[in-house]
Tab-separated table of C-alpha atoms in Angstrom:
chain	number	residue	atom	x	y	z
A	106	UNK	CA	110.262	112.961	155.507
A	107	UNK	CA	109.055	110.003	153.707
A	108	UNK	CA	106.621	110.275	150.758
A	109	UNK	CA	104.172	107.927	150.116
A	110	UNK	CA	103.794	106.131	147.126
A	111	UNK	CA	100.249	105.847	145.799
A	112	UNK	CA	100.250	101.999	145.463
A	113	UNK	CA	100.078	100.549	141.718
A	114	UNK	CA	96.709	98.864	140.979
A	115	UNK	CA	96.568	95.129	140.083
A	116	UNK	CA	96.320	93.878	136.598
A	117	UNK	CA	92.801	92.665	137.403
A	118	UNK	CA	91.276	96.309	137.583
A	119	UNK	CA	93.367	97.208	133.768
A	120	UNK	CA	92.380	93.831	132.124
A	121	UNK	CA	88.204	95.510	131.583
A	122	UNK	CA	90.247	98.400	129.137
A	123	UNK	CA	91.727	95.231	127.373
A	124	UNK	CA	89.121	93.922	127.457
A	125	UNK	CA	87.287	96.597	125.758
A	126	UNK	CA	89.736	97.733	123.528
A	127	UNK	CA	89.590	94.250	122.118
A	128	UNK	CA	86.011	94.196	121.639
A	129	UNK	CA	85.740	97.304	120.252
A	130	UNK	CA	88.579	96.464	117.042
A	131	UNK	CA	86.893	92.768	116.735
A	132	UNK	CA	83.531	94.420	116.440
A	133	UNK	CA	84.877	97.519	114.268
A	134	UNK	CA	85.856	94.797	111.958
A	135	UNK	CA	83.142	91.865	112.110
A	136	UNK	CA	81.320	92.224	109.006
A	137	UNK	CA	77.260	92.107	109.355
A	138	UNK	CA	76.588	89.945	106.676
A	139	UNK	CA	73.829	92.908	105.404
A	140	UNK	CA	76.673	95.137	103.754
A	141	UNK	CA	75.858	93.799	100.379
A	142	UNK	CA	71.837	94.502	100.564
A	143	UNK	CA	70.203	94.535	96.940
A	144	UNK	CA	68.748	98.191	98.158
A	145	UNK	CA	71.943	99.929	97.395
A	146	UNK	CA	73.552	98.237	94.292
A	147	UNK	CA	74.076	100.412	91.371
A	148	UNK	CA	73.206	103.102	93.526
A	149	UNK	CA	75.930	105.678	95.730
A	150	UNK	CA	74.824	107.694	98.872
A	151	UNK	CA	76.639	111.237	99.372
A	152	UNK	CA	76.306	114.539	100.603
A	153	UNK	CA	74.727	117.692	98.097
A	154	UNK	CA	74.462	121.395	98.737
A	155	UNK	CA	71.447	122.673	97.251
A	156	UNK	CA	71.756	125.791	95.530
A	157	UNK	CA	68.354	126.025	94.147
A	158	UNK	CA	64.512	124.659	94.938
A	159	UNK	CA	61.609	124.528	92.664
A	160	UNK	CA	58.318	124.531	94.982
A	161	UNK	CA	55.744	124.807	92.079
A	162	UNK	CA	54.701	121.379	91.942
A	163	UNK	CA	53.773	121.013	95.784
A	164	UNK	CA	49.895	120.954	96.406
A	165	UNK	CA	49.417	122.569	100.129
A	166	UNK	CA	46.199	120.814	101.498
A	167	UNK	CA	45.714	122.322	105.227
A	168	UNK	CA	48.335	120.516	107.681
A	169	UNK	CA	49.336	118.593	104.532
A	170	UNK	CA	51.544	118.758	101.557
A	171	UNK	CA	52.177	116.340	98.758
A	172	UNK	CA	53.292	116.221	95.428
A	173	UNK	CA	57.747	116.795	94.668
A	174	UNK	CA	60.075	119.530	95.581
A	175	UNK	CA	62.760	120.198	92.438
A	176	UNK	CA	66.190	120.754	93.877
A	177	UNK	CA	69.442	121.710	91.911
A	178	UNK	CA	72.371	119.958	93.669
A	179	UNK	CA	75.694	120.340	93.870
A	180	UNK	CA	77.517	116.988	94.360
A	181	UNK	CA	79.811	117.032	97.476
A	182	UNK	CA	81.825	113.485	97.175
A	183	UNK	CA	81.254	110.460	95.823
A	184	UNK	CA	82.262	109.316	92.301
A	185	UNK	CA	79.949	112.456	91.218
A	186	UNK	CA	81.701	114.949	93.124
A	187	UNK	CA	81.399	118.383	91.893
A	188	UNK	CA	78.391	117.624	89.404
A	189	UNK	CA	75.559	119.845	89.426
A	190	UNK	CA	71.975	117.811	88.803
A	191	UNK	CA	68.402	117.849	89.524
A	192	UNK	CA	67.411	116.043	93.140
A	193	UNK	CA	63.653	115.177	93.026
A	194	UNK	CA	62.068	115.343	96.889
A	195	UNK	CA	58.922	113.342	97.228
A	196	UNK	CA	56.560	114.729	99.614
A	197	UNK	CA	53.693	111.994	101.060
A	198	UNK	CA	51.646	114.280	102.958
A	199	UNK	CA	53.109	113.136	106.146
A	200	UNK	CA	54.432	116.088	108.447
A	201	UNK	CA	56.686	112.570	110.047
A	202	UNK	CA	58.092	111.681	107.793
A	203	UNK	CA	58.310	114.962	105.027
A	204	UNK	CA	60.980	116.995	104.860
A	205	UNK	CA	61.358	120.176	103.054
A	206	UNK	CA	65.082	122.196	101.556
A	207	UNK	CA	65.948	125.523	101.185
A	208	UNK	CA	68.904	127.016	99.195
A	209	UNK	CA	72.059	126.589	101.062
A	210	UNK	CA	71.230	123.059	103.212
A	211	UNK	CA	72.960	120.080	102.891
A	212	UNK	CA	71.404	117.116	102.227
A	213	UNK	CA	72.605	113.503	101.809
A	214	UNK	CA	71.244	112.006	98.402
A	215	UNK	CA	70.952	108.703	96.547
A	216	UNK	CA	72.531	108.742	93.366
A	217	UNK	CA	71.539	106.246	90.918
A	218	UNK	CA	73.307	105.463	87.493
A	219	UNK	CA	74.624	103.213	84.898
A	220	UNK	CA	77.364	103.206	82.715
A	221	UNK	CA	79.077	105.685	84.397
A	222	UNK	CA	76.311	108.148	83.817
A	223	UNK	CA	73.779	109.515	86.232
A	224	UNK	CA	70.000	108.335	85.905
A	225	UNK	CA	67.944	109.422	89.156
A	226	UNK	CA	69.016	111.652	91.952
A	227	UNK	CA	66.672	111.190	95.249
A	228	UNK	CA	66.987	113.105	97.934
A	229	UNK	CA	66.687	111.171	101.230
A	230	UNK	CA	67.209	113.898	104.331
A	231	UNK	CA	69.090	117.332	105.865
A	232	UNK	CA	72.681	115.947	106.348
A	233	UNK	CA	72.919	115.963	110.074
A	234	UNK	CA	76.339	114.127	109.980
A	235	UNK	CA	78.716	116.878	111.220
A	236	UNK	CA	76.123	117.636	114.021
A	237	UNK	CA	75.687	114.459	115.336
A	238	UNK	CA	79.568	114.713	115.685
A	239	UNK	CA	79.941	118.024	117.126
A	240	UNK	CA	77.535	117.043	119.878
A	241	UNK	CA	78.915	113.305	120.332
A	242	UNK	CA	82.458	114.892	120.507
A	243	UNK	CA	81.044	117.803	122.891
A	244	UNK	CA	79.253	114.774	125.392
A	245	UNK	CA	82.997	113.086	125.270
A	246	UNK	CA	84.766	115.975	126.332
A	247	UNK	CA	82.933	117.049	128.924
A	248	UNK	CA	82.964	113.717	130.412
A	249	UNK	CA	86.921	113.325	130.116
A	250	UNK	CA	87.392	116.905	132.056
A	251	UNK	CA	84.829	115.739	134.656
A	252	UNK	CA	85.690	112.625	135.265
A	253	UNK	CA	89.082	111.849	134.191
A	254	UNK	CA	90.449	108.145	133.347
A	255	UNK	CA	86.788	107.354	134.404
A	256	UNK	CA	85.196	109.207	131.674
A	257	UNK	CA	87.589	107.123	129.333
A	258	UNK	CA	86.183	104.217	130.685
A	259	UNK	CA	82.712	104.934	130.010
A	260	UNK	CA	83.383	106.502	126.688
A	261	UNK	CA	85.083	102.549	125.815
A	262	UNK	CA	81.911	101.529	127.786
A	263	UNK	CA	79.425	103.702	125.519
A	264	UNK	CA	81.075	102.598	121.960
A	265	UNK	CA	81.108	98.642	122.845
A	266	UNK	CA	77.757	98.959	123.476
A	267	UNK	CA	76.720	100.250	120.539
A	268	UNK	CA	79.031	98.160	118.733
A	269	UNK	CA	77.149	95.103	120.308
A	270	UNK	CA	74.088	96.704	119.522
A	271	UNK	CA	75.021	97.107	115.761
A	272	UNK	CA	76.529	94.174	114.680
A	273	UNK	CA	75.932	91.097	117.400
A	274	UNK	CA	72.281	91.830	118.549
A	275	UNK	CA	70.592	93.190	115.408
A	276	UNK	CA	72.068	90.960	112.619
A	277	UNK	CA	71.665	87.554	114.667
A	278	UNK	CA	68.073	89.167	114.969
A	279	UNK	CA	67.768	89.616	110.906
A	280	UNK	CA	69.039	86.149	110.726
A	281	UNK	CA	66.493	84.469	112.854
A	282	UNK	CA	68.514	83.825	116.059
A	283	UNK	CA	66.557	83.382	119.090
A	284	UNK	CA	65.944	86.644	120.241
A	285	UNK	CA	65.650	85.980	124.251
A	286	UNK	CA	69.011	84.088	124.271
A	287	UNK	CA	70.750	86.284	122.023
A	288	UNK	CA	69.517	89.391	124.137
A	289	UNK	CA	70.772	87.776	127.166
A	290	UNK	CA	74.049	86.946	125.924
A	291	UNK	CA	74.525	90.707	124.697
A	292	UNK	CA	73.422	91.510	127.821
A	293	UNK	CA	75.645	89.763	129.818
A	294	UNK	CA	78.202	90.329	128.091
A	295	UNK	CA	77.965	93.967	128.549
A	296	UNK	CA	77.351	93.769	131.981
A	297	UNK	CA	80.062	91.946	132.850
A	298	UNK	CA	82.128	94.368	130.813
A	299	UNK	CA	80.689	97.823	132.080
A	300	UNK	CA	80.551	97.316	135.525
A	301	UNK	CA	83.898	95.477	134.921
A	302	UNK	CA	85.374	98.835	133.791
A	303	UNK	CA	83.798	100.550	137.121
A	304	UNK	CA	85.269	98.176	139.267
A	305	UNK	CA	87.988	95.915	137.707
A	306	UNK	CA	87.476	91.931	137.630
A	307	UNK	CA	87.428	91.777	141.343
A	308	UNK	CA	84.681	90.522	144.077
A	309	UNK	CA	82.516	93.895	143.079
A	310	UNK	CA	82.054	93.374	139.868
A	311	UNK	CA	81.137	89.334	140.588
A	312	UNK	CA	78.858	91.003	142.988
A	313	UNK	CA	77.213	93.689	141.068
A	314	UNK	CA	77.267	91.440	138.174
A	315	UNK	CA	75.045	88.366	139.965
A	316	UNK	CA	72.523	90.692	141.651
A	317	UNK	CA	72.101	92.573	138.320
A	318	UNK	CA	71.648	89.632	135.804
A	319	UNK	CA	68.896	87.921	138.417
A	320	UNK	CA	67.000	90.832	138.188
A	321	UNK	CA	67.632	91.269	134.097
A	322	UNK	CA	65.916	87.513	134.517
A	323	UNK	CA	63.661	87.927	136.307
A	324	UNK	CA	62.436	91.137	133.920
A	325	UNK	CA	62.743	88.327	131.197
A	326	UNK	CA	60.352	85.830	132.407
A	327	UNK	CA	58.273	88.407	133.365
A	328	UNK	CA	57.971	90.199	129.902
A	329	UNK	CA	56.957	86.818	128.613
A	330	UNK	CA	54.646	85.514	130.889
A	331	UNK	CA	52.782	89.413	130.753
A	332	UNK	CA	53.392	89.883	127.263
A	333	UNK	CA	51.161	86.628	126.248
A	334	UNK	CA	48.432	87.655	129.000
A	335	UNK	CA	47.985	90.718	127.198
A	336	UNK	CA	48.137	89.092	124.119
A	337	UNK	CA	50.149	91.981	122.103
A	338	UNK	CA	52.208	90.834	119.115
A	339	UNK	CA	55.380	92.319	118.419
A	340	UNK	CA	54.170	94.813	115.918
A	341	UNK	CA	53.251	97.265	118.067
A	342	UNK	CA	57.388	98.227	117.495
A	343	UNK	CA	56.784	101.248	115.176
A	344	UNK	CA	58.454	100.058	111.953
A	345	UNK	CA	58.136	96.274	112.298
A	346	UNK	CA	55.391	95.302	110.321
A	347	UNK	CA	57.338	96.616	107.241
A	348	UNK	CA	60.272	94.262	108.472
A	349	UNK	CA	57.918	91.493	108.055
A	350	UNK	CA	57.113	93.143	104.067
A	351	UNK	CA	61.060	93.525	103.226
A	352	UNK	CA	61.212	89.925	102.992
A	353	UNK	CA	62.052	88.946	106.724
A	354	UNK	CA	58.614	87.312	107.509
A	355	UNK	CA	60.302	84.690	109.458
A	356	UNK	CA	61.046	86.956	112.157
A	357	UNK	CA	59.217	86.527	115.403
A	358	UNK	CA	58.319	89.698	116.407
A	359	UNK	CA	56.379	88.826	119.665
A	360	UNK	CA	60.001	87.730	120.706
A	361	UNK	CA	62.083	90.433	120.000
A	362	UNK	CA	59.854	93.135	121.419
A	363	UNK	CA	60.202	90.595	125.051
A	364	UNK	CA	63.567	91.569	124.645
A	365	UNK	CA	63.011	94.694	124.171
A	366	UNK	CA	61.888	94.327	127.650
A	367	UNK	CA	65.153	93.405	129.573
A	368	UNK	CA	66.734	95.481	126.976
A	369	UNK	CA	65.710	98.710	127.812
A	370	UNK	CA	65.489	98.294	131.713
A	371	UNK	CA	69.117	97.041	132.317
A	372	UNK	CA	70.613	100.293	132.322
A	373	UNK	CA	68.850	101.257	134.679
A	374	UNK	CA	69.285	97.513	136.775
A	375	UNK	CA	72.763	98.430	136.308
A	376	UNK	CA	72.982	101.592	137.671
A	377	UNK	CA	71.387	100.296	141.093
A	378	UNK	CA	73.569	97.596	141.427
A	379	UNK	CA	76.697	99.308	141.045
A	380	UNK	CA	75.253	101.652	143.935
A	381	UNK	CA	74.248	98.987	145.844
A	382	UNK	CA	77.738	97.464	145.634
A	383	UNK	CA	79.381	100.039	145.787
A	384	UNK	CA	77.949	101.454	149.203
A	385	UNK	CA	78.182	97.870	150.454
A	386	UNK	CA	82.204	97.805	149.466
A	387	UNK	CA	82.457	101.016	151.586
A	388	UNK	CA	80.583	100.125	154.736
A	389	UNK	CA	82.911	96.647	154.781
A	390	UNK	CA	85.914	98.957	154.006
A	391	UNK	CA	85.144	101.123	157.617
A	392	UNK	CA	83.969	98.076	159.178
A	393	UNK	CA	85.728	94.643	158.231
A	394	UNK	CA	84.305	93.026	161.495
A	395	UNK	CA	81.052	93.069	159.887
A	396	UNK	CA	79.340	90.034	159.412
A	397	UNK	CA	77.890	89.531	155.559
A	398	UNK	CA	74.065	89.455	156.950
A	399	UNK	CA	74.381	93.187	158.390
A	400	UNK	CA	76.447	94.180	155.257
A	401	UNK	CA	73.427	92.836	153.327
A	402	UNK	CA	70.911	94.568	155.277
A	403	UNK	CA	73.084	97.541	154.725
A	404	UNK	CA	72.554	97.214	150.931
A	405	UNK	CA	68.849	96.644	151.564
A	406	UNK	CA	68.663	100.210	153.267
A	407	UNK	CA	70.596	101.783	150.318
A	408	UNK	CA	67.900	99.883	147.506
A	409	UNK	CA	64.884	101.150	149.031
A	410	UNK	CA	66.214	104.246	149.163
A	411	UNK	CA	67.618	104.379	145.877
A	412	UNK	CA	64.087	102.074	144.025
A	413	UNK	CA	61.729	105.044	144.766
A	414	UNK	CA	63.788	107.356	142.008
A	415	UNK	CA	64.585	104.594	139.635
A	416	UNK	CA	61.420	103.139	139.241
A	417	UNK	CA	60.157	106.613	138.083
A	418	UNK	CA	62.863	107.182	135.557
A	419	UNK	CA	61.797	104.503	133.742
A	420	UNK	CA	58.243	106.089	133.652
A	421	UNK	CA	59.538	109.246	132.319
A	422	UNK	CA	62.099	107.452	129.695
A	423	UNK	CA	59.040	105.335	127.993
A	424	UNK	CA	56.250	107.853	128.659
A	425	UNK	CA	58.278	110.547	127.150
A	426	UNK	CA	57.819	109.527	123.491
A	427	UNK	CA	54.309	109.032	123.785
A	428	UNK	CA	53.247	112.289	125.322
A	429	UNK	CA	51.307	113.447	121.707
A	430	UNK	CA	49.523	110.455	122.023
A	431	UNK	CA	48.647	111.135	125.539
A	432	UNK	CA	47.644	114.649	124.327
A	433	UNK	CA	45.293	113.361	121.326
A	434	UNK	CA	43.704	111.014	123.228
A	435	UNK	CA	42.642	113.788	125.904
A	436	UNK	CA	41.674	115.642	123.106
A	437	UNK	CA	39.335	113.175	121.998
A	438	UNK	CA	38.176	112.813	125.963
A	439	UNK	CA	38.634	108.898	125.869
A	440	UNK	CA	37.999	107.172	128.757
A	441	UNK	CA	40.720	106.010	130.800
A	442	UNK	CA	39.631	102.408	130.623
A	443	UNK	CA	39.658	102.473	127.220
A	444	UNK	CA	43.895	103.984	127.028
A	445	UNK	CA	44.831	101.521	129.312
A	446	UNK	CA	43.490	98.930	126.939
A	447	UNK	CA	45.314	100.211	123.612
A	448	UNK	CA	48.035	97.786	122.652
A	449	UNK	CA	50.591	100.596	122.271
A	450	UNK	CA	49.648	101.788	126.049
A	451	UNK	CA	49.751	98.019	127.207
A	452	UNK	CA	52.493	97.650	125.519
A	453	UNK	CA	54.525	100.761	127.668
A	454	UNK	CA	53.226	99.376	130.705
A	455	UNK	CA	54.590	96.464	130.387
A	456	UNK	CA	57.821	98.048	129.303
A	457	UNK	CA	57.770	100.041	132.441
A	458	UNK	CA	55.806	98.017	135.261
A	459	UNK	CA	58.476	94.508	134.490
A	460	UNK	CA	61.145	96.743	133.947
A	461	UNK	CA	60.096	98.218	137.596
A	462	UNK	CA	59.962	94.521	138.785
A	463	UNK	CA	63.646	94.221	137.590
A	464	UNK	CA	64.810	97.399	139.816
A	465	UNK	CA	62.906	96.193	142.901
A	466	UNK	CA	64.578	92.779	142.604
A	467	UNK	CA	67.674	93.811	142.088
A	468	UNK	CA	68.241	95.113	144.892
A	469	UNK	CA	67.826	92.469	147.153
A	470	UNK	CA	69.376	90.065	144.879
A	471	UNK	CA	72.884	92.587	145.025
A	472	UNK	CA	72.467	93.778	148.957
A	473	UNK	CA	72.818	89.794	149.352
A	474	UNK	CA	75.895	89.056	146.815
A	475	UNK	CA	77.260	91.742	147.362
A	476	UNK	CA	77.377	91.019	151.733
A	477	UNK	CA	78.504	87.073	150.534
A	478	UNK	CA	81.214	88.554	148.573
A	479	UNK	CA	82.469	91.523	150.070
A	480	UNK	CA	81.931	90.882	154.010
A	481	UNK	CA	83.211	87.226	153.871
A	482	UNK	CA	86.469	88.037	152.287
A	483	UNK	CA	86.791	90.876	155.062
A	484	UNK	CA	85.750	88.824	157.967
A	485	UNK	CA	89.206	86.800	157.364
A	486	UNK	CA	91.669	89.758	157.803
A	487	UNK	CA	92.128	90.618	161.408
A	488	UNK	CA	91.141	93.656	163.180
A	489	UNK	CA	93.979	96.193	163.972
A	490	UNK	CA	93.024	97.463	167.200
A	491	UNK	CA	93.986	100.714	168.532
A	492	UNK	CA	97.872	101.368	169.968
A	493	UNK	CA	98.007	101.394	173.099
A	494	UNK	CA	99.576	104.823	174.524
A	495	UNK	CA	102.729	104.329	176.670
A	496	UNK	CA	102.729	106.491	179.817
């Protein structure tokens, strides 16, 4: 009895993990250019305990509470660490962006001083750190035991991304780079390289990868040409308007919330076209006789199947932040005509009806790469036909 050896896979379907590995020491180590911002000279952020509050000086007004909350600290590390000193909590009378300490929390801190001596401790927020990496390491392993070497790849896939995010896309956007081209370079980029890791460099991803950046452009153009119709300026991002007071006024924020546009759909874009492709690649794998217009119209079948969920988790992704503004403007029984004609409303609806327009394009645009690439290269290999049986 002869055992089969599970054939090796070609370099082309390892060289995405390079790939990615690369990316991901280049970008570990690419320095932002923002590392040495005037806001935190002279001044050390670290982690307290607080043993003690003082609560006397806050003025309760209703909902509301201003004045300071007095905290006693104890220093966790840092060039402090170990120091016990005064934190001083300043409450604006917003339940946002307040927060409030009780004995035992730990908090991260700003420590400011000179000459080696300690003039101002401000307290910034609850010290969510080891949290955050409980549940990020939590998310990882759960993916590794359910999907196995796959789960690798889109952990690699998941921390390039950010990576990009971090220090390619928002930098060059602090230093006045085009925001549409840089955006579509990051996105491409990380297209290429996702669906790379899904597939390997073969005809897939070329496939997956063409449908799903003409539909990321198409999204573009769209977000432009809709976003000047409506005329909204980009500071209807929530914190933008004090980007343009920090001393970044050159920014074009009508720009950079387009690409917020294409941005925030092309997940999604590239989730369909991996399915498309994907259910393309198998069809052509049953039936290599198949011609590339049939395997297209196969792809078609599997988009419109696939566009009547997608299109509706984009809804539920954007509308989900906004549902207390949904709920206070009920309250206030406004007119429907008059939400729809809010800037932040217009703004989510063009968020979610272009980034729809991306999903329903897409799917063409990959059913017909995808039957070019994948059928074409299988119509050349013959057909084994059945053995005959001997009587």
């Amino acid at each position: 009895m002869k055992l089969k050896l599970k054939p090796r896979r070609p370099l082309r379907y390892h060289a995405p993990v390079l790939v990615c590995l690369a990316a991901i020491v280049i970008l570990l180590l690419l320095p932002t250019g923002f590392e040495g911002a005037l806001l935190y000279q002279e001044a050390e952020r670290c982690s307290a305990r607080v043993l003690e509050v003082d609560n006397s000086t806050i003025v309760d007004t209703g909902l509301v509470r201003s004045g300071e909350q007095r905290c006693t600290l104890e220093l966790l590390d840092g060039a402090f660490a170990g120091e016990i000193v005064t934190g001083v909590n300043m409450l604006n009378g917003s339940l946002e962006q307040d927060k409030l300490f009780s004995p035992g929390d730990r908090a991260r801190v700003v420590v400011s001083h000179a000459g080696g001596e300690i003039t101002n401790v401000t307290m910034s927020d609850h010290d969510r750190l080891g949290w955050e990496a409980l549940l990020a390491a939590a998310f990882a392993l759960l993916l590794i035991l359910f999907a196995g070497r796959t789960g690798v790849r889109a952990l690699g896939a998941f921390a390039v991304t950010i990576l990009c995010l971090w220090k390619l896309l928002v930098p060059c956007y602090l230093k006045g780079y085009n925001p549409i081209w840089v955006g579509l370079a990051v996105t491409l980029f990380l297209t290429v390289l996702i669906i790379g890791l899904v597939y390997g460099f073969d005809r897939r991803c070329a496939s997956a990868v063409a449908g799903c950046f003409l539909g990321i452009l198409v999204t573009c153009v769209l977000g432009m040409v809709f976003t000047d119709l409506f005329k909204l300026h980009g500071a209807v991002m929530s914190y933008s308007e004090s980007l343009l007071y920090s001393g970044y006024a050159h920014l074009n924020l009508t720009q950079i919330f387009m690409a917020s546009i294409f941005l925030g759909s092309s997940g999604a874009v590239i989730d369909l076209s991996v399915d498309i492709t994907s259910a393309v690649y198998e069809v052509v794998e049953k039936r290599p006789d198949l011609g590339w217009r049939e395997a297209a119209r196969s792809g078609l079948n599997v988009g419109r199947a696939a566009m009547g969920t997608m299109t509706t988790t984009l809804l539920f992704a954007y509308s989900g932040g906004y549902i207390a503004l949904l709920m206070v403007f009920m309250a206030q029984g406004t007119p429907v005509e008059h939400i729809l004609n809010y800037k932040y409303v217009s703004a989510e609806l063009i968020h979610t009806i272009v980034g729809s327009f991306g999903l329903v394009t897409v799917a063409p645009f990959t059913a017909l790469c995808a039957g070019v690439f994948l059928a074409k290269r299988r119509a050349a290999q013959p057909v084994a036909l059945p053995e005959q049986e001997t009587p």
